[in-house]
Amino acid sequence: ANPSFENGLAGWTRTKEMGAAVGCDGGVIPAWGKAMFGWTNYGKGEGSATIVYQTVKVTKGKRYSFSGSVYTDHEGGRSSDQKVRLVVDPTGRARFDDRTKQSSQWYATEGKWCRGSVEFTAKAPTITVGFELEQRWSLDMCSLYADGARLDEIAEEAR
């Protein structure tokens, strides 16, 4: 529900009170529709991080692909000082600890929208999908955004 944050954070939960559903922000335009999730900080925000997530009904035992658009940019520091990745808890508990969490690689996109994805097998009739955003330092400027969430069932191969 609300995959592109067009209705604000309706249907989404944050692990920490960081980020917001915004339109054009810090010169960044949403990848899909008129809204996106994230933030731009100027000279502040060291250690800022959150996971924005939602729980979705699925068929236990089926394979899925969770994908979304991610964006980072910065002035000062290194590209890895701000990063975004897609995360899944295939058990649906929204714990996001290392025992249950599956994720894409970390993305540092240098001022471009990029599409990322993670494939997994549902271990319960509900799963949790989301975006993890992390800003390591207070840079002159730091932007992190996510948009366009999509969940697709992966068809079984014909035998």
Backbone as JSON, one array per atom type, in Angstrom:
{
  "sequence": "ANPSFENGLAGWTRTKEMGAAVGCDGGVIPAWGKAMFGWTNYGKGEGSATIVYQTVKVTKGKRYSFSGSVYTDHEGGRSSDQKVRLVVDPTGRARFDDRTKQSSQWYATEGKWCRGSVEFTAKAPTITVGFELEQRWSLDMCSLYADGARLDEIAEEAR",
  "N": [[0.83, -1.19, 0.0], [0.5, 2.24, -0.76], [2.99, 2.69, -2.27], [4.67, 4.69, -3.29], [4.72, 6.74, -1.51], [2.76, 8.63, -1.85], [0.58, 9.19, -0.27], [1.66, 10.28, 2.04], [3.06, 8.92, 4.97], [1.28, 6.87, 5.26], [0.49, 3.54, 5.89], [3.13, 2.87, 6.21], [5.84, 2.38, 8.54], [8.27, 3.76, 10.75], [11.48, 2.94, 12.09], [12.91, 4.72, 13.6], [12.45, 8.18, 14.39], [13.15, 9.57, 11.92], [13.42, 11.21, 8.78], [10.92, 11.83, 6.21], [7.85, 11.83, 4.3], [8.06, 13.48, 1.36], [7.81, 16.06, -1.19], [9.48, 17.6, -3.86], [12.66, 18.06, -2.6], [15.43, 19.55, -1.17], [16.37, 19.99, -3.72], [15.99, 17.57, -4.96], [14.0, 15.51, -6.98], [11.11, 13.44, -6.82], [11.32, 9.96, -7.79], [9.11, 8.55, -8.64], [5.82, 9.53, -9.17], [4.58, 12.14, -6.99], [5.81, 12.23, -4.56], [8.26, 11.12, -2.1], [10.35, 9.23, 0.18], [12.53, 10.31, 2.75], [15.43, 12.37, 3.44], [17.18, 15.56, 3.35], [20.03, 16.88, 4.7], [21.86, 19.65, 5.97], [24.97, 20.2, 7.04], [24.46, 18.8, 9.4], [23.13, 15.97, 11.26], [24.66, 13.69, 11.85], [25.03, 10.24, 12.33], [22.4, 9.64, 11.77], [19.73, 7.47, 11.09], [17.32, 5.17, 9.81], [14.73, 2.71, 9.35], [12.23, 2.44, 7.05], [9.22, 0.83, 6.78], [6.83, -1.76, 5.82], [4.27, -4.22, 6.45], [3.25, -7.03, 4.59], [0.83, -9.12, 3.05], [1.41, -12.4, 1.85], [2.11, -15.46, 0.0], [3.09, -18.12, 1.84], [6.2, -19.76, 1.44], [6.52, -19.17, -1.25], [8.57, -17.54, -3.76], [9.81, -14.21, -3.9], [10.38, -10.88, -5.2], [11.52, -7.9, -3.97], [11.57, -4.58, -4.83], [12.84, -1.25, -5.43], [13.3, 2.32, -5.84], [16.25, 4.14, -5.19], [18.19, 6.83, -3.79], [21.08, 8.77, -3.29], [23.16, 11.5, -2.28], [25.84, 13.88, -1.84], [27.85, 16.51, -0.34], [31.11, 16.99, 0.42], [32.98, 14.65, 2.43], [32.75, 11.06, 1.8], [31.3, 8.92, -0.76], [30.27, 6.66, 0.47], [29.48, 7.55, 2.93], [26.83, 8.08, 3.19], [24.04, 6.07, 2.69], [21.74, 3.7, 1.21], [19.62, 0.86, 1.44], [17.63, -1.98, 0.43], [15.47, -3.85, 2.48], [14.31, -6.93, 3.95], [12.19, -8.79, 6.04], [11.54, -11.98, 6.04], [9.99, -13.4, 7.78], [8.05, -11.77, 8.7], [8.06, -10.37, 11.09], [9.21, -7.91, 11.46], [11.68, -7.45, 12.66], [14.28, -7.07, 11.78], [16.86, -7.89, 12.46], [20.14, -9.39, 12.31], [19.75, -12.12, 12.15], [17.36, -12.68, 10.86], [16.94, -10.78, 8.87], [17.07, -10.01, 5.42], [18.81, -8.53, 2.71], [19.43, -6.08, 0.1], [22.42, -4.99, -1.58], [24.27, -2.24, -0.14], [23.52, 0.98, -1.35], [25.11, 3.75, -2.81], [24.5, 6.39, -4.56], [25.41, 8.71, -5.81], [23.96, 11.12, -6.61], [22.0, 10.2, -8.4], [18.98, 8.49, -9.3], [18.57, 5.09, -8.67], [17.64, 1.71, -9.35], [17.02, -0.83, -7.08], [17.04, -4.22, -5.75], [15.88, -7.13, -3.92], [15.8, -10.61, -3.54], [13.81, -13.26, -2.16], [12.51, -15.97, -0.12], [9.3, -16.38, 1.15], [8.69, -16.92, 4.53], [6.51, -16.99, 6.06], [2.95, -16.18, 6.22], [2.78, -13.45, 6.13], [5.03, -10.82, 5.37], [7.76, -8.53, 5.89], [8.75, -5.57, 4.37], [11.09, -3.06, 3.33], [12.96, 0.07, 3.38], [16.25, 0.86, 4.25], [17.91, 3.56, 5.55], [20.89, 5.38, 5.96], [22.89, 7.82, 7.41], [26.1, 8.65, 7.97], [27.8, 10.78, 8.84], [27.91, 14.32, 9.7], [27.69, 16.16, 7.04], [28.54, 18.75, 4.59], [26.36, 18.75, 2.88], [23.84, 16.32, 2.67], [21.95, 13.84, 1.19], [19.34, 11.45, 1.22], [17.12, 9.17, -0.17], [14.12, 7.24, -0.86], [11.86, 5.46, -3.0], [9.01, 4.35, -4.94], [8.32, 1.57, -4.24], [8.03, -1.94, -4.83], [6.57, -5.17, -4.97], [6.97, -8.35, -6.21], [5.83, -11.57, -7.16], [7.9, -14.31, -7.87], [7.87, -16.31, -10.62], [7.65, -19.87, -10.7], [10.08, -22.03, -12.13], [9.5, -23.81, -15.14], [9.35, -27.33, -15.3]],
  "CA": [[0.0, 0.0, 0.0], [1.2, 3.53, -0.8], [4.38, 2.37, -2.6], [5.47, 5.86, -3.64], [4.55, 7.74, -0.46], [1.83, 9.67, -2.31], [-0.3, 9.5, 0.86], [2.52, 10.46, 3.21], [3.58, 7.67, 5.54], [0.18, 5.92, 5.45], [0.88, 2.17, 5.6], [4.55, 2.7, 6.51], [6.29, 2.62, 9.91], [9.7, 4.04, 10.85], [12.11, 2.43, 13.31], [13.32, 5.93, 14.32], [11.74, 9.36, 13.86], [13.98, 10.25, 10.92], [12.87, 11.21, 7.44], [9.51, 12.17, 6.01], [7.37, 11.77, 2.92], [8.21, 14.85, 0.86], [7.86, 16.27, -2.64], [10.83, 18.07, -4.19], [13.33, 18.39, -1.34], [16.87, 19.71, -1.34], [16.64, 19.92, -5.15], [15.76, 16.2, -5.46], [12.63, 15.28, -7.45], [10.75, 12.02, -6.66], [11.47, 9.07, -8.94], [7.77, 8.11, -9.03], [4.75, 10.36, -8.62], [4.87, 13.46, -6.44], [6.38, 12.14, -3.21], [9.32, 10.14, -1.84], [10.7, 9.22, 1.6], [13.93, 10.52, 3.05], [15.8, 13.67, 3.98], [18.41, 16.26, 3.02], [20.57, 17.62, 5.84], [22.97, 20.56, 5.69], [25.84, 20.39, 8.18], [23.96, 18.14, 10.61], [22.56, 14.64, 11.01], [25.58, 12.57, 12.1], [24.44, 9.07, 12.96], [20.97, 9.51, 11.45], [19.4, 6.22, 10.4], [15.99, 4.63, 10.06], [14.15, 1.79, 8.38], [10.82, 2.69, 6.81], [8.81, -0.51, 6.37], [5.43, -2.17, 5.94], [4.01, -5.65, 6.44], [2.46, -7.36, 3.4], [0.37, -10.52, 2.97], [1.99, -13.15, 0.74], [1.92, -16.91, 0.11], [4.24, -18.75, 2.47], [6.93, -20.71, 0.61], [6.74, -18.62, -2.6], [9.7, -16.62, -3.92], [9.41, -12.84, -4.22], [11.38, -9.85, -5.41], [11.15, -6.57, -3.5], [12.42, -3.61, -5.51], [12.53, 0.15, -5.19], [14.27, 3.3, -6.31], [17.02, 4.73, -4.1], [18.96, 8.01, -4.19], [21.93, 9.43, -2.31], [24.09, 12.51, -2.79], [26.56, 14.52, -0.73], [28.94, 17.46, -0.53], [32.05, 16.66, 1.49], [32.97, 13.24, 2.79], [32.83, 10.04, 0.75], [29.97, 8.44, -1.17], [29.79, 5.64, 1.42], [29.05, 8.18, 4.17], [25.37, 8.02, 3.19], [23.72, 4.89, 1.89], [20.38, 3.18, 1.3], [19.45, -0.49, 0.93], [16.31, -2.59, 0.58], [15.51, -4.88, 3.51], [13.14, -7.81, 4.05], [12.11, -9.82, 7.08], [10.63, -12.95, 5.45], [9.14, -13.96, 8.83], [6.99, -10.81, 8.95], [8.1, -9.83, 12.45], [9.8, -6.56, 11.44], [12.78, -7.39, 13.64], [15.43, -6.55, 11.04], [18.16, -8.23, 13.03], [20.95, -10.15, 11.35], [19.32, -13.52, 12.04], [16.21, -12.84, 9.96], [16.92, -9.78, 7.81], [17.75, -10.18, 4.14], [18.91, -7.19, 2.15], [20.21, -5.81, -1.1], [23.66, -4.31, -1.26], [24.13, -0.82, 0.16], [23.64, 1.82, -2.53], [25.53, 5.14, -2.73], [24.2, 6.58, -5.98], [26.07, 9.91, -6.35], [23.06, 12.08, -7.25], [21.14, 9.58, -9.41], [18.05, 7.45, -8.86], [18.91, 3.74, -9.13], [16.68, 0.69, -8.94], [17.62, -1.94, -6.37], [16.09, -5.29, -5.44], [16.33, -8.26, -3.11], [14.92, -11.77, -3.72], [13.71, -14.04, -0.93], [11.39, -16.9, 0.02], [8.45, -16.02, 2.29], [8.68, -17.96, 5.56], [5.26, -16.8, 6.81], [1.93, -15.6, 5.35], [3.06, -12.02, 6.01], [6.45, -10.48, 5.36], [8.0, -7.1, 6.09], [9.66, -5.02, 3.37], [11.35, -1.65, 3.59], [14.19, 0.73, 2.97], [17.11, 1.28, 5.35], [18.67, 4.75, 5.19], [21.9, 5.66, 6.98], [23.8, 8.95, 7.23], [27.13, 8.42, 8.98], [28.45, 11.99, 9.33], [27.32, 15.62, 9.35], [28.41, 16.68, 5.88], [28.01, 20.03, 4.12], [25.03, 18.4, 2.39], [23.66, 14.87, 2.6], [20.59, 13.48, 0.77], [19.01, 10.02, 1.13], [15.69, 9.02, -0.48], [13.61, 5.97, -1.4], [10.59, 5.68, -3.69], [8.59, 3.34, -5.9], [8.41, 0.19, -3.75], [7.26, -2.93, -5.6], [6.75, -6.57, -4.58], [6.52, -9.25, -7.27], [6.06, -13.0, -6.99], [8.76, -14.87, -8.91], [7.26, -17.54, -11.14], [8.46, -21.08, -10.62], [10.56, -22.49, -13.43], [8.84, -25.02, -15.67], [10.24, -28.5, -15.25]],
  "C": [[0.87, 1.25, 0.0], [2.68, 3.37, -1.17], [5.27, 3.56, -2.9], [5.24, 7.03, -2.69], [3.64, 8.89, -0.88], [0.87, 10.09, -1.21], [0.52, 9.64, 2.15], [3.07, 9.13, 3.68], [2.48, 6.66, 5.81], [0.62, 4.52, 5.01], [2.33, 1.86, 5.92], [4.81, 3.0, 7.99], [7.79, 2.89, 9.86], [10.25, 3.46, 12.14], [12.6, 3.58, 14.19], [12.63, 7.11, 13.65], [12.64, 10.18, 12.95], [13.27, 10.17, 9.58], [11.39, 11.52, 7.42], [9.15, 11.9, 4.56], [7.33, 13.21, 2.42], [8.08, 14.87, -0.65], [9.29, 16.64, -2.98], [11.48, 18.58, -2.91], [14.82, 18.48, -1.59], [17.28, 19.62, -2.8], [16.44, 18.54, -5.76], [14.28, 16.04, -5.8], [12.32, 13.8, -7.29], [10.94, 11.21, -7.95], [10.12, 8.66, -9.51], [6.76, 9.05, -8.41], [5.25, 11.68, -8.06], [5.48, 13.42, -5.05], [7.43, 11.03, -3.14], [9.57, 10.17, -0.33], [12.18, 9.5, 1.76], [14.2, 11.88, 3.65], [17.03, 14.22, 3.27], [18.8, 17.06, 4.24], [21.73, 18.49, 5.36], [23.76, 20.77, 6.97], [25.35, 19.78, 9.48], [23.54, 16.72, 10.25], [23.49, 13.47, 11.25], [24.87, 11.45, 12.84], [22.95, 8.88, 12.69], [20.72, 8.23, 10.66], [17.98, 5.83, 10.74], [15.71, 3.54, 9.04], [12.69, 2.18, 8.27], [10.28, 1.41, 6.18], [7.3, -0.68, 6.45], [5.34, -3.69, 5.85], [3.0, -5.95, 5.35], [2.05, -8.83, 3.46], [0.93, -11.16, 1.71], [1.6, -14.62, 0.89], [3.19, -17.52, 0.66], [4.87, -19.77, 1.53], [7.19, -20.22, -0.81], [7.95, -17.69, -2.58], [9.18, -15.27, -4.4], [10.64, -11.98, -4.5], [10.8, -8.54, -4.89], [12.11, -5.59, -4.14], [11.97, -2.19, -5.18], [13.62, 1.04, -5.73], [14.94, 3.96, -5.11], [17.91, 5.85, -4.65], [19.82, 8.47, -3.02], [22.77, 10.48, -3.02], [24.73, 13.2, -1.6], [27.49, 15.6, -1.23], [29.85, 17.29, 0.67], [31.97, 15.17, 1.78], [33.12, 12.32, 1.59], [31.43, 9.56, 0.4], [29.41, 7.42, -0.19], [29.36, 6.23, 2.76], [27.53, 8.31, 4.27], [24.98, 6.91, 2.25], [22.3, 4.43, 2.18], [20.41, 1.73, 0.81], [18.02, -0.95, 1.16], [16.43, -3.74, 1.56], [14.2, -5.65, 3.55], [13.28, -8.64, 5.31], [11.09, -10.83, 6.58], [9.74, -13.65, 6.47], [8.01, -13.02, 9.2], [7.02, -10.14, 10.3], [8.67, -8.42, 12.54], [10.9, -6.41, 12.48], [14.04, -6.8, 13.01], [16.76, -6.78, 11.74], [18.88, -9.16, 12.05], [20.52, -11.6, 11.21], [18.2, -13.69, 11.03], [16.25, -11.9, 8.77], [17.67, -10.25, 6.57], [17.77, -8.81, 3.48], [19.61, -7.19, 0.81], [21.58, -5.32, -0.64], [23.32, -2.9, -0.77], [24.33, -0.04, -1.14], [24.09, 3.22, -2.13], [25.52, 5.62, -4.17], [24.73, 7.88, -6.59], [25.13, 10.8, -7.16], [22.19, 11.52, -8.35], [20.17, 8.63, -8.72], [18.51, 6.13, -9.46], [17.87, 2.77, -8.6], [17.44, -0.45, -8.27], [16.59, -3.01, -6.1], [16.75, -6.34, -4.55], [15.31, -9.38, -3.32], [14.95, -12.62, -2.46], [12.54, -15.01, -1.03], [10.61, -16.52, 1.28], [8.39, -17.19, 3.27], [7.42, -17.89, 6.41], [4.22, -16.2, 5.85], [1.97, -14.07, 5.28], [4.56, -11.83, 6.07], [6.57, -8.98, 5.6], [9.05, -6.65, 5.09], [9.91, -3.55, 3.69], [12.66, -1.17, 3.03], [14.95, 1.14, 4.23], [17.99, 2.43, 4.87], [19.64, 5.08, 6.32], [22.8, 6.81, 6.56], [24.84, 8.88, 8.33], [27.67, 9.7, 9.61], [27.61, 13.22, 9.0], [28.18, 16.23, 8.25], [27.85, 18.05, 5.51], [26.59, 19.85, 3.6], [24.96, 16.89, 2.28], [22.2, 14.58, 2.27], [20.46, 11.97, 0.69], [17.51, 9.91, 0.88], [15.39, 7.62, -1.0], [12.24, 6.24, -1.99], [10.24, 4.43, -4.5], [8.75, 1.9, -5.46], [7.53, -0.74, -4.57], [7.61, -4.33, -5.12], [6.16, -7.45, -5.66], [6.8, -10.7, -6.88], [6.91, -13.47, -8.16], [8.16, -16.19, -9.35], [8.21, -18.71, -11.0], [8.88, -21.49, -12.02], [9.82, -23.74, -13.85], [9.83, -26.17, -15.65], [10.01, -29.4, -16.41]]
}
